[in-house]
Amino acid sequence: MTETNPRIISRVEMSPADAKWITLKKIKYVDQEGVERLWECAERRTRKSTGVDAVAIFAIIRSKTNAFPPSTVVIEQYRPPIGKVIVELPAGLIDEGESAESTAIRELLEETGYVADKVIEVSPVVVCDPGMTNANMQLVVLNVTLDDQLEFPTPKLEVGEHIITKVIPMSKLKAELEEYARKDFVVDARLSHFASGFALAQELKM
Amino acid sequence: MTETNPRIISRVEMSPADAKWITLKKIKYVDQEGVERLWECAERRTRKSTGVDAVAIFAIIRSKTNAFPPSTVVIEQYRPPIGKVIVELPAGLIDEGESAESTAIRELLEETGYVADKVIEVSPVVVCDPGMTNANMQLVVLNVTLDDQLEFPTPKLEVGEHIITKVIPMSKLKAELEEYARKDFVVDARLSHFASGFALAQELKM
């Protein structure tokens, strides 16, 4: 199949009545001084009874023989809101009845082909951009153990999903993301903050 | 002045025509296979000609005498979209004609009272939640050098701004954020990802 570069045709204001996935809300609230105030916010319509929209996955990919350094996998995906290919952590919306852990294991397999052998950590529910939206998520850290050399399994993508994976040694994560940004990619803020924190601990030797 | 706990009175759907700060857009785009598709997205109306919505600030607070360990400052702020007090990095929208650096230095002073003596790093433009919004930002790392002991300067808040600052040693950042989450606070994803990256580098001794 011949692939073309995706492109935006039009970008027009829409009413929430015409929107299936997200909506706008006007919030009336009382502030710390007892004054009634207004705030505007965007919300997903897809949140299930779990109360959490999505998970992102930080996979620690290790070799039993130390054939390669501890690495992680990021994905490249075209995102229409930005109109560019975004470099981000594997991620996905949580389905009804699904836990954060099982969503993370499923999405890692679907988007990257890697099979997690251990859930290392599930973060508390955190909020993505709390001045503008109510979007929330949990970060799930998964362990992927490979027998020897790095392997590149085939993702189990759905029809219409276009995702490219890239495995990066953790000690080079920040530098590689900066390299992406110098080309025509844009990096997700949560991934870049993770990488900045990792690099700062290395620099401070803490 | 007696302070009360802020609370939500109502949360109702609104049309973009009634919204001052944000809007909804329907995006028509052509995907990798040449198929025309639709996507829904929320946008801020406040973006200036710089093309970047906001900065967040990671301040490295150090003592000339090593009287305290390298620390950072986070803020606690009620956020109506979430209806809770959020723990986040100091941050602010970029005004017209302002650079990321100068916005960061100004906001750090206003929100925390700390005076930066050096810009350590300005990140590329990164995107906050690219499946849902076009919101973008830059992370600015600032250095704050104190002569000896930790000082707690007075923030220069605007009328109606209610922000509490907390200084946290970097090596305890992740644990302190988890402690916040066990209480009635919610942590911002970018801050929590930074802390997770920092802690992972410490654990892996990289």
Short mmCIF file of C-alpha atoms in Angstrom, two decimals:
data_model
loop_
_atom_site.label_atom_id
_atom_site.label_comp_id
_atom_site.label_asym_id
_atom_site.label_seq_id
_atom_site.Cartn_x
_atom_site.Cartn_y
_atom_site.Cartn_z
CA MET A 1 0.00 0.00 0.00
CA THR A 2 1.29 3.45 -0.87
CA GLU A 3 1.30 5.76 2.09
CA THR A 4 0.93 9.52 1.79
CA ASN A 5 1.68 12.21 4.32
CA PRO A 6 -1.48 13.05 6.27
CA ARG A 7 -2.67 16.65 5.95
CA ILE A 8 -5.34 18.94 7.37
CA ILE A 9 -8.08 20.02 4.94
CA SER A 10 -10.11 22.25 7.25
CA ARG A 11 -10.47 23.23 10.87
CA VAL A 12 -13.83 24.80 11.72
CA GLU A 13 -15.58 25.76 14.95
CA MET A 14 -18.25 23.26 15.98
CA SER A 15 -21.07 23.18 18.50
CA PRO A 16 -21.02 20.55 21.27
CA ALA A 17 -24.31 19.31 19.76
CA ASP A 18 -22.30 18.18 16.72
CA ALA A 19 -19.41 16.69 18.71
CA LYS A 20 -19.27 13.00 19.49
CA TRP A 21 -16.02 12.71 21.47
CA ILE A 22 -15.56 15.94 23.39
CA THR A 23 -17.62 18.85 24.65
CA LEU A 24 -17.30 22.31 26.22
CA LYS A 25 -18.56 23.10 29.71
CA LYS A 26 -19.15 26.33 31.60
CA ILE A 27 -18.35 25.82 35.27
CA LYS A 28 -19.84 28.06 37.94
CA TYR A 29 -17.88 27.85 41.19
CA VAL A 30 -17.32 29.64 44.47
CA ASP A 31 -13.70 30.63 45.08
CA GLN A 32 -11.70 30.82 48.34
CA GLU A 33 -13.11 34.27 49.10
CA GLY A 34 -16.71 33.14 48.65
CA VAL A 35 -16.98 34.91 45.28
CA GLU A 36 -18.98 33.22 42.49
CA ARG A 37 -16.84 32.81 39.36
CA LEU A 38 -16.96 31.16 35.91
CA TRP A 39 -14.44 28.83 34.22
CA GLU A 40 -14.46 27.18 30.81
CA CYS A 41 -13.37 23.61 30.29
CA ALA A 42 -13.23 20.88 27.63
CA GLU A 43 -14.21 17.31 28.51
CA ARG A 44 -14.09 13.92 26.83
CA ARG A 45 -17.50 12.27 26.43
CA THR A 46 -15.90 8.82 26.55
CA ARG A 47 -15.03 8.49 30.26
CA LYS A 48 -16.31 5.21 31.68
CA SER A 49 -17.48 4.37 35.20
CA THR A 50 -13.86 3.89 36.28
CA GLY A 51 -13.60 7.70 36.25
CA VAL A 52 -10.24 7.59 34.46
CA ASP A 53 -9.87 8.44 30.77
CA ALA A 54 -6.62 6.80 29.78
CA VAL A 55 -3.34 5.14 30.60
CA ALA A 56 0.15 5.77 29.28
CA ILE A 57 2.79 3.08 29.42
CA PHE A 58 6.44 3.37 30.30
CA ALA A 59 7.92 0.00 29.35
CA ILE A 60 11.29 -0.92 30.80
CA ILE A 61 12.80 -3.27 28.21
CA ARG A 62 15.66 -5.33 29.61
CA SER A 63 17.90 -8.13 28.36
CA LYS A 64 18.49 -11.23 30.51
CA THR A 65 22.08 -11.24 29.23
CA ASN A 66 22.56 -7.45 29.34
CA ALA A 67 22.97 -7.60 25.55
CA PHE A 68 21.56 -4.05 25.39
CA PRO A 69 21.09 -1.26 27.96
CA PRO A 70 17.73 -0.73 29.73
CA SER A 71 15.51 0.82 27.07
CA THR A 72 11.98 2.00 26.49
CA VAL A 73 9.61 2.13 23.53
CA VAL A 74 7.95 5.27 22.19
CA ILE A 75 5.48 5.62 19.34
CA GLU A 76 5.17 8.00 16.41
CA GLN A 77 1.57 8.82 15.50
CA TYR A 78 -0.09 11.55 13.40
CA ARG A 79 -2.34 13.67 15.62
CA PRO A 80 -4.88 15.89 13.80
CA PRO A 81 -5.18 18.46 16.66
CA ILE A 82 -1.51 19.30 16.07
CA GLY A 83 -1.30 18.36 12.37
CA LYS A 84 2.09 16.69 12.94
CA VAL A 85 3.48 13.31 13.88
CA ILE A 86 3.74 13.20 17.67
CA VAL A 87 6.28 11.16 19.61
CA GLU A 88 4.59 9.83 22.73
CA LEU A 89 4.40 6.96 25.17
CA PRO A 90 2.17 4.05 24.14
CA ALA A 91 -1.27 4.88 25.53
CA GLY A 92 -4.97 4.17 25.24
CA LEU A 93 -8.41 4.93 26.59
CA ILE A 94 -9.68 2.66 29.36
CA ASP A 95 -12.65 0.54 28.29
CA GLU A 96 -15.65 -0.11 30.56
CA GLY A 97 -14.76 -2.70 33.18
CA GLU A 98 -11.06 -2.57 32.37
CA SER A 99 -8.37 -1.83 34.95
CA ALA A 100 -5.43 0.50 34.35
CA GLU A 101 -3.07 -2.50 34.46
CA SER A 102 -4.96 -4.59 31.91
CA THR A 103 -5.46 -1.59 29.60
CA ALA A 104 -1.72 -0.93 29.74
CA ILE A 105 -0.74 -4.54 28.98
CA ARG A 106 -3.28 -4.69 26.11
CA GLU A 107 -2.23 -1.35 24.60
CA LEU A 108 1.48 -2.12 24.85
CA LEU A 109 0.90 -5.36 22.93
CA GLU A 110 -1.38 -3.72 20.33
CA GLU A 111 0.75 -0.65 19.70
CA THR A 112 4.26 -2.14 20.01
CA GLY A 113 4.00 -5.95 20.01
CA TYR A 114 5.93 -6.20 23.30
CA VAL A 115 4.57 -8.56 25.96
CA ALA A 116 4.83 -7.27 29.52
CA ASP A 117 5.89 -9.81 32.13
CA LYS A 118 5.37 -7.63 35.18
CA VAL A 119 3.46 -4.56 36.33
CA ILE A 120 6.07 -2.52 38.19
CA GLU A 121 3.93 0.40 39.21
CA VAL A 122 0.59 2.13 38.62
CA SER A 123 0.55 5.85 39.33
CA PRO A 124 -2.23 7.67 41.13
CA VAL A 125 -4.77 9.36 38.82
CA VAL A 126 -3.11 12.51 37.46
CA VAL A 127 -4.53 15.32 35.33
CA CYS A 128 -3.25 16.24 31.88
CA ASP A 129 -3.95 19.99 31.57
CA PRO A 130 -6.09 21.01 34.55
CA GLY A 131 -6.50 24.67 33.62
CA MET A 132 -8.19 23.72 30.34
CA THR A 133 -9.67 20.20 30.53
CA ASN A 134 -10.77 17.56 33.02
CA ALA A 135 -8.71 14.88 31.18
CA ASN A 136 -7.00 12.44 33.51
CA MET A 137 -4.82 9.34 33.27
CA GLN A 138 -2.60 6.86 35.05
CA LEU A 139 0.99 6.04 34.16
CA VAL A 140 1.66 2.31 34.22
CA VAL A 141 5.28 1.13 34.35
CA LEU A 142 5.63 -2.32 32.79
CA ASN A 143 8.59 -4.65 32.63
CA VAL A 144 9.48 -6.43 29.37
CA THR A 145 12.25 -9.03 29.65
CA LEU A 146 13.94 -10.25 26.49
CA ASP A 147 16.13 -13.36 26.44
CA ASP A 148 19.13 -11.79 24.78
CA GLN A 149 19.33 -9.27 21.90
CA LEU A 150 16.75 -6.57 21.26
CA GLU A 151 13.71 -7.94 19.40
CA PHE A 152 11.28 -5.99 17.26
CA PRO A 153 7.91 -7.74 17.48
CA THR A 154 5.06 -6.90 15.12
CA PRO A 155 2.41 -4.60 16.65
CA LYS A 156 -1.23 -5.75 16.51
CA LEU A 157 -2.64 -2.56 15.05
CA GLU A 158 -6.28 -2.07 14.18
CA VAL A 159 -7.29 -1.18 10.62
CA GLY A 160 -6.60 2.52 10.06
CA GLU A 161 -4.08 2.74 12.91
CA HIS A 162 -0.71 4.04 11.76
CA ILE A 163 1.85 3.76 14.50
CA ILE A 164 5.62 3.46 14.24
CA THR A 165 7.56 2.25 17.27
CA LYS A 166 11.08 3.19 18.28
CA VAL A 167 13.16 1.61 21.04
CA ILE A 168 15.49 4.04 22.82
CA PRO A 169 18.09 3.37 25.54
CA MET A 170 16.89 5.24 28.63
CA SER A 171 20.16 7.08 29.08
CA LYS A 172 19.66 8.60 25.61
CA LEU A 173 15.93 9.32 25.88
CA LYS A 174 16.16 13.09 26.37
CA ALA A 175 18.76 13.53 23.61
CA GLU A 176 16.72 11.42 21.18
CA LEU A 177 13.55 13.41 21.90
CA GLU A 178 15.47 16.64 21.25
CA GLU A 179 16.64 15.14 17.97
CA TYR A 180 13.00 14.37 17.03
CA ALA A 181 12.07 17.99 17.82
CA ARG A 182 14.80 19.25 15.46
CA LYS A 183 13.12 17.29 12.67
CA ASP A 184 9.42 17.70 11.82
CA PHE A 185 8.13 15.83 14.90
CA VAL A 186 6.54 17.17 18.07
CA VAL A 187 7.04 15.46 21.42
CA ASP A 188 4.30 14.84 23.99
CA ALA A 189 4.79 16.86 27.18
CA ARG A 190 4.37 13.90 29.54
CA LEU A 191 7.05 11.90 27.73
CA SER A 192 9.38 14.90 27.57
CA HIS A 193 8.90 15.62 31.28
CA PHE A 194 9.67 11.99 32.12
CA ALA A 195 12.86 12.23 30.04
CA SER A 196 13.83 15.58 31.60
CA GLY A 197 13.42 14.17 35.10
CA PHE A 198 15.46 11.10 34.20
CA ALA A 199 18.25 13.23 32.66
CA LEU A 200 18.33 15.67 35.59
CA ALA A 201 18.83 12.83 38.10
CA GLN A 202 21.70 11.58 35.93
CA GLU A 203 23.27 15.06 35.75
CA LEU A 204 22.99 15.66 39.48
CA LYS A 205 24.26 12.13 40.11
CA MET A 206 21.44 11.56 42.54
CA MET B 1 -9.90 37.37 55.52
CA THR B 2 -11.75 34.12 56.13
CA GLU B 3 -11.10 31.58 53.40
CA THR B 4 -13.62 28.93 52.46
CA ASN B 5 -13.11 25.75 50.45
CA PRO B 6 -13.90 26.43 46.80
CA ARG B 7 -16.76 24.37 45.38
CA ILE B 8 -18.51 23.75 42.05
CA ILE B 9 -22.08 25.10 41.75
CA SER B 10 -22.88 23.94 38.22
CA ARG B 11 -21.27 22.49 35.13
CA VAL B 12 -23.30 22.96 31.94
CA GLU B 13 -22.62 22.43 28.26
CA MET B 14 -21.84 25.63 26.40
CA SER B 15 -21.59 26.71 22.79
CA PRO B 16 -18.27 28.05 21.45
CA ALA B 17 -20.17 31.27 20.73
CA ASP B 18 -20.49 31.74 24.51
CA ALA B 19 -16.90 30.74 25.32
CA LYS B 20 -14.21 33.38 25.77
CA TRP B 21 -11.13 31.26 26.54
CA ILE B 22 -11.49 28.00 24.63
CA THR B 23 -13.38 26.57 21.66
CA LEU B 24 -14.18 23.29 19.89
CA LYS B 25 -12.99 22.53 16.39
CA LYS B 26 -13.92 19.88 13.82
CA ILE B 27 -10.85 18.92 11.83
CA LYS B 28 -11.14 17.37 8.39
CA TYR B 29 -7.93 15.60 7.38
CA VAL B 30 -6.55 13.07 4.94
CA ASP B 31 -4.89 10.07 6.60
CA GLN B 32 -1.89 7.96 5.50
CA GLU B 33 -4.08 5.91 3.18
CA GLY B 34 -5.51 8.97 1.47
CA VAL B 35 -8.86 8.57 3.27
CA GLU B 36 -10.68 11.72 4.40
CA ARG B 37 -11.43 11.58 8.14
CA LEU B 38 -12.78 13.79 10.95
CA TRP B 39 -11.30 14.57 14.36
CA GLU B 40 -12.58 16.73 17.22
CA CYS B 41 -10.32 19.03 19.20
CA ALA B 42 -10.42 21.74 21.87
CA GLU B 43 -8.29 24.87 21.49
CA ARG B 44 -7.37 27.87 23.61
CA ARG B 45 -8.41 31.22 22.09
CA THR B 46 -5.56 32.97 23.90
CA ARG B 47 -2.53 31.82 21.89
CA LYS B 48 -0.37 34.76 20.86
CA SER B 49 1.80 35.19 17.77
CA THR B 50 4.62 33.25 19.47
CA GLY B 51 2.56 30.13 18.71
CA VAL B 52 3.13 28.73 22.19
CA ASP B 53 0.43 28.75 24.87
CA ALA B 54 2.36 28.43 28.09
CA VAL B 55 5.49 27.64 30.05
CA ALA B 56 6.01 25.47 33.10
CA ILE B 57 8.98 26.04 35.38
CA PHE B 58 11.20 23.50 37.04
CA ALA B 59 13.26 25.53 39.52
CA ILE B 60 16.41 23.95 40.90
CA ILE B 61 16.84 25.57 44.32
CA ARG B 62 20.37 25.18 45.69
CA SER B 63 22.28 26.39 48.73
CA LYS B 64 25.75 27.95 48.35
CA THR B 65 26.72 26.21 51.59
CA ASN B 66 24.87 22.96 50.90
CA ALA B 67 22.69 23.76 53.91
CA PHE B 68 19.85 21.84 52.22
CA PRO B 69 19.70 19.30 49.37
CA PRO B 70 18.84 20.38 45.78
CA SER B 71 15.12 21.10 45.88
CA THR B 72 12.29 22.34 43.71
CA VAL B 73 9.12 24.31 44.28
CA VAL B 74 5.62 23.15 43.39
CA ILE B 75 2.34 25.01 43.75
CA GLU B 76 -1.09 24.04 45.06
CA GLN B 77 -3.95 25.68 43.19
CA TYR B 78 -7.71 25.03 42.95
CA ARG B 79 -8.62 24.10 39.37
CA PRO B 80 -12.33 24.29 38.46
CA PRO B 81 -12.11 21.73 35.58
CA ILE B 82 -11.12 19.13 38.20
CA GLY B 83 -12.89 20.64 41.22
CA LYS B 84 -9.88 19.87 43.43
CA VAL B 85 -6.63 21.48 44.49
CA ILE B 86 -3.97 20.48 41.94
CA VAL B 87 -0.27 20.14 42.68
CA GLU B 88 1.67 21.38 39.69
CA LEU B 89 4.80 23.14 38.52
CA PRO B 90 4.69 26.93 38.54
CA ALA B 91 3.39 27.91 35.10
CA GLY B 92 1.75 30.63 33.08
CA LEU B 93 0.46 31.70 29.70
CA ILE B 94 2.92 33.52 27.44
CA ASP B 95 1.94 37.14 26.82
CA GLU B 96 2.29 38.81 23.41
CA GLY B 97 5.92 39.66 22.73
CA GLU B 98 7.18 37.65 25.68
CA SER B 99 9.78 34.90 25.38
CA ALA B 100 9.53 31.54 27.14
CA GLU B 101 12.50 32.50 29.34
CA SER B 102 11.10 35.85 30.46
CA THR B 103 7.63 34.37 31.05
CA ALA B 104 9.22 31.67 33.21
CA ILE B 105 11.29 34.12 35.29
CA ARG B 106 8.25 36.40 35.76
CA GLU B 107 5.87 33.57 36.70
CA LEU B 108 8.33 31.98 39.12
CA LEU B 109 8.65 35.31 40.92
CA GLU B 110 4.89 35.99 40.91
CA GLU B 111 3.79 32.51 41.98
CA THR B 112 6.59 31.59 44.39
CA GLY B 113 8.65 34.72 45.18
CA TYR B 114 11.89 33.01 44.12
CA VAL B 115 14.30 34.98 41.91
CA ALA B 116 15.99 32.93 39.19
CA ASP B 117 19.67 33.66 38.64
CA LYS B 118 20.14 31.50 35.55
CA VAL B 119 18.17 29.90 32.73
CA ILE B 120 19.52 26.36 32.58
CA GLU B 121 17.42 25.05 29.74
CA VAL B 122 14.39 25.76 27.56
CA SER B 123 12.68 22.70 26.11
CA PRO B 124 11.41 22.42 22.55
CA VAL B 125 7.68 23.12 22.15
CA VAL B 126 5.83 20.06 23.44
CA VAL B 127 2.12 19.20 23.34
CA CYS B 128 0.00 18.59 26.44
CA ASP B 129 -2.69 16.13 25.28
CA PRO B 130 -2.42 15.84 21.48
CA GLY B 131 -5.34 13.42 21.00
CA MET B 132 -7.75 15.96 22.48
CA THR B 133 -6.35 19.51 22.26
CA ASN B 134 -3.78 21.60 20.42
CA ALA B 135 -2.40 22.95 23.73
CA ASN B 136 1.36 23.32 23.77
CA MET B 137 4.07 24.55 26.13
CA GLN B 138 7.76 24.77 26.89
CA LEU B 139 9.44 23.59 30.07
CA VAL B 140 11.97 26.08 31.38
CA VAL B 141 14.55 24.91 33.93
CA LEU B 142 15.68 27.79 36.14
CA ASN B 143 18.38 27.95 38.76
CA VAL B 144 17.75 29.64 42.12
CA THR B 145 20.81 30.01 44.36
CA LEU B 146 20.30 30.79 48.03
CA ASP B 147 23.15 31.98 50.28
CA ASP B 148 22.68 29.43 53.03
CA GLN B 149 19.46 28.07 54.58
CA LEU B 150 16.19 27.59 52.70
CA GLU B 151 14.26 30.86 52.41
CA PHE B 152 10.53 31.26 51.88
CA PRO B 153 9.99 34.51 49.97
CA THR B 154 6.55 36.06 49.62
CA PRO B 155 4.91 35.41 46.22
CA LYS B 156 3.64 38.42 44.26
CA LEU B 157 0.14 37.10 43.60
CA GLU B 158 -2.53 39.03 41.76
CA VAL B 159 -5.85 39.78 43.47
CA GLY B 160 -7.99 36.64 43.37
CA GLU B 161 -5.00 34.32 42.90
CA HIS B 162 -4.79 31.65 45.58
CA ILE B 163 -1.57 29.72 45.34
CA ILE B 164 0.33 27.87 48.05
CA THR B 165 3.96 26.94 47.43
CA LYS B 166 5.83 23.95 48.73
CA VAL B 167 9.58 23.30 48.50
CA ILE B 168 10.51 19.63 48.12
CA PRO B 169 13.95 18.00 48.00
CA MET B 170 14.29 16.44 44.54
CA SER B 171 15.18 13.03 45.89
CA LYS B 172 11.81 12.98 47.69
CA LEU B 173 9.70 14.48 44.90
CA LYS B 174 7.95 11.30 43.76
CA ALA B 175 7.21 10.15 47.32
CA GLU B 176 5.84 13.57 48.29
CA LEU B 177 3.56 13.64 45.22
CA GLU B 178 2.24 10.20 46.12
CA GLU B 179 1.58 11.49 49.63
CA TYR B 180 -0.41 14.42 48.13
CA ALA B 181 -2.44 11.93 46.05
CA ARG B 182 -3.34 9.97 49.21
CA LYS B 183 -4.85 13.16 50.61
CA ASP B 184 -7.50 15.16 48.75
CA PHE B 185 -5.08 16.60 46.14
CA VAL B 186 -4.58 15.68 42.48
CA VAL B 187 -1.18 15.90 40.82
CA ASP B 188 -0.54 17.32 37.35
CA ALA B 189 0.64 14.67 34.87
CA ARG B 190 3.65 16.64 33.63
CA LEU B 191 4.96 17.13 37.17
CA SER B 192 4.31 13.48 38.05
CA HIS B 193 6.05 12.25 34.89
CA PHE B 194 9.07 14.44 35.68
CA ALA B 195 9.18 12.96 39.19
CA SER B 196 8.76 9.39 37.87
CA GLY B 197 11.64 9.85 35.44
CA PHE B 198 13.83 11.30 38.18
CA ALA B 199 13.02 8.44 40.56
CA LEU B 200 13.55 5.76 37.90
CA ALA B 201 17.05 7.07 37.12
CA GLN B 202 17.80 6.92 40.85
CA GLU B 203 16.47 3.35 41.15
CA LEU B 204 18.39 2.13 38.11
CA LYS B 205 21.48 4.01 39.37
CA MET B 206 21.96 5.45 35.90
#
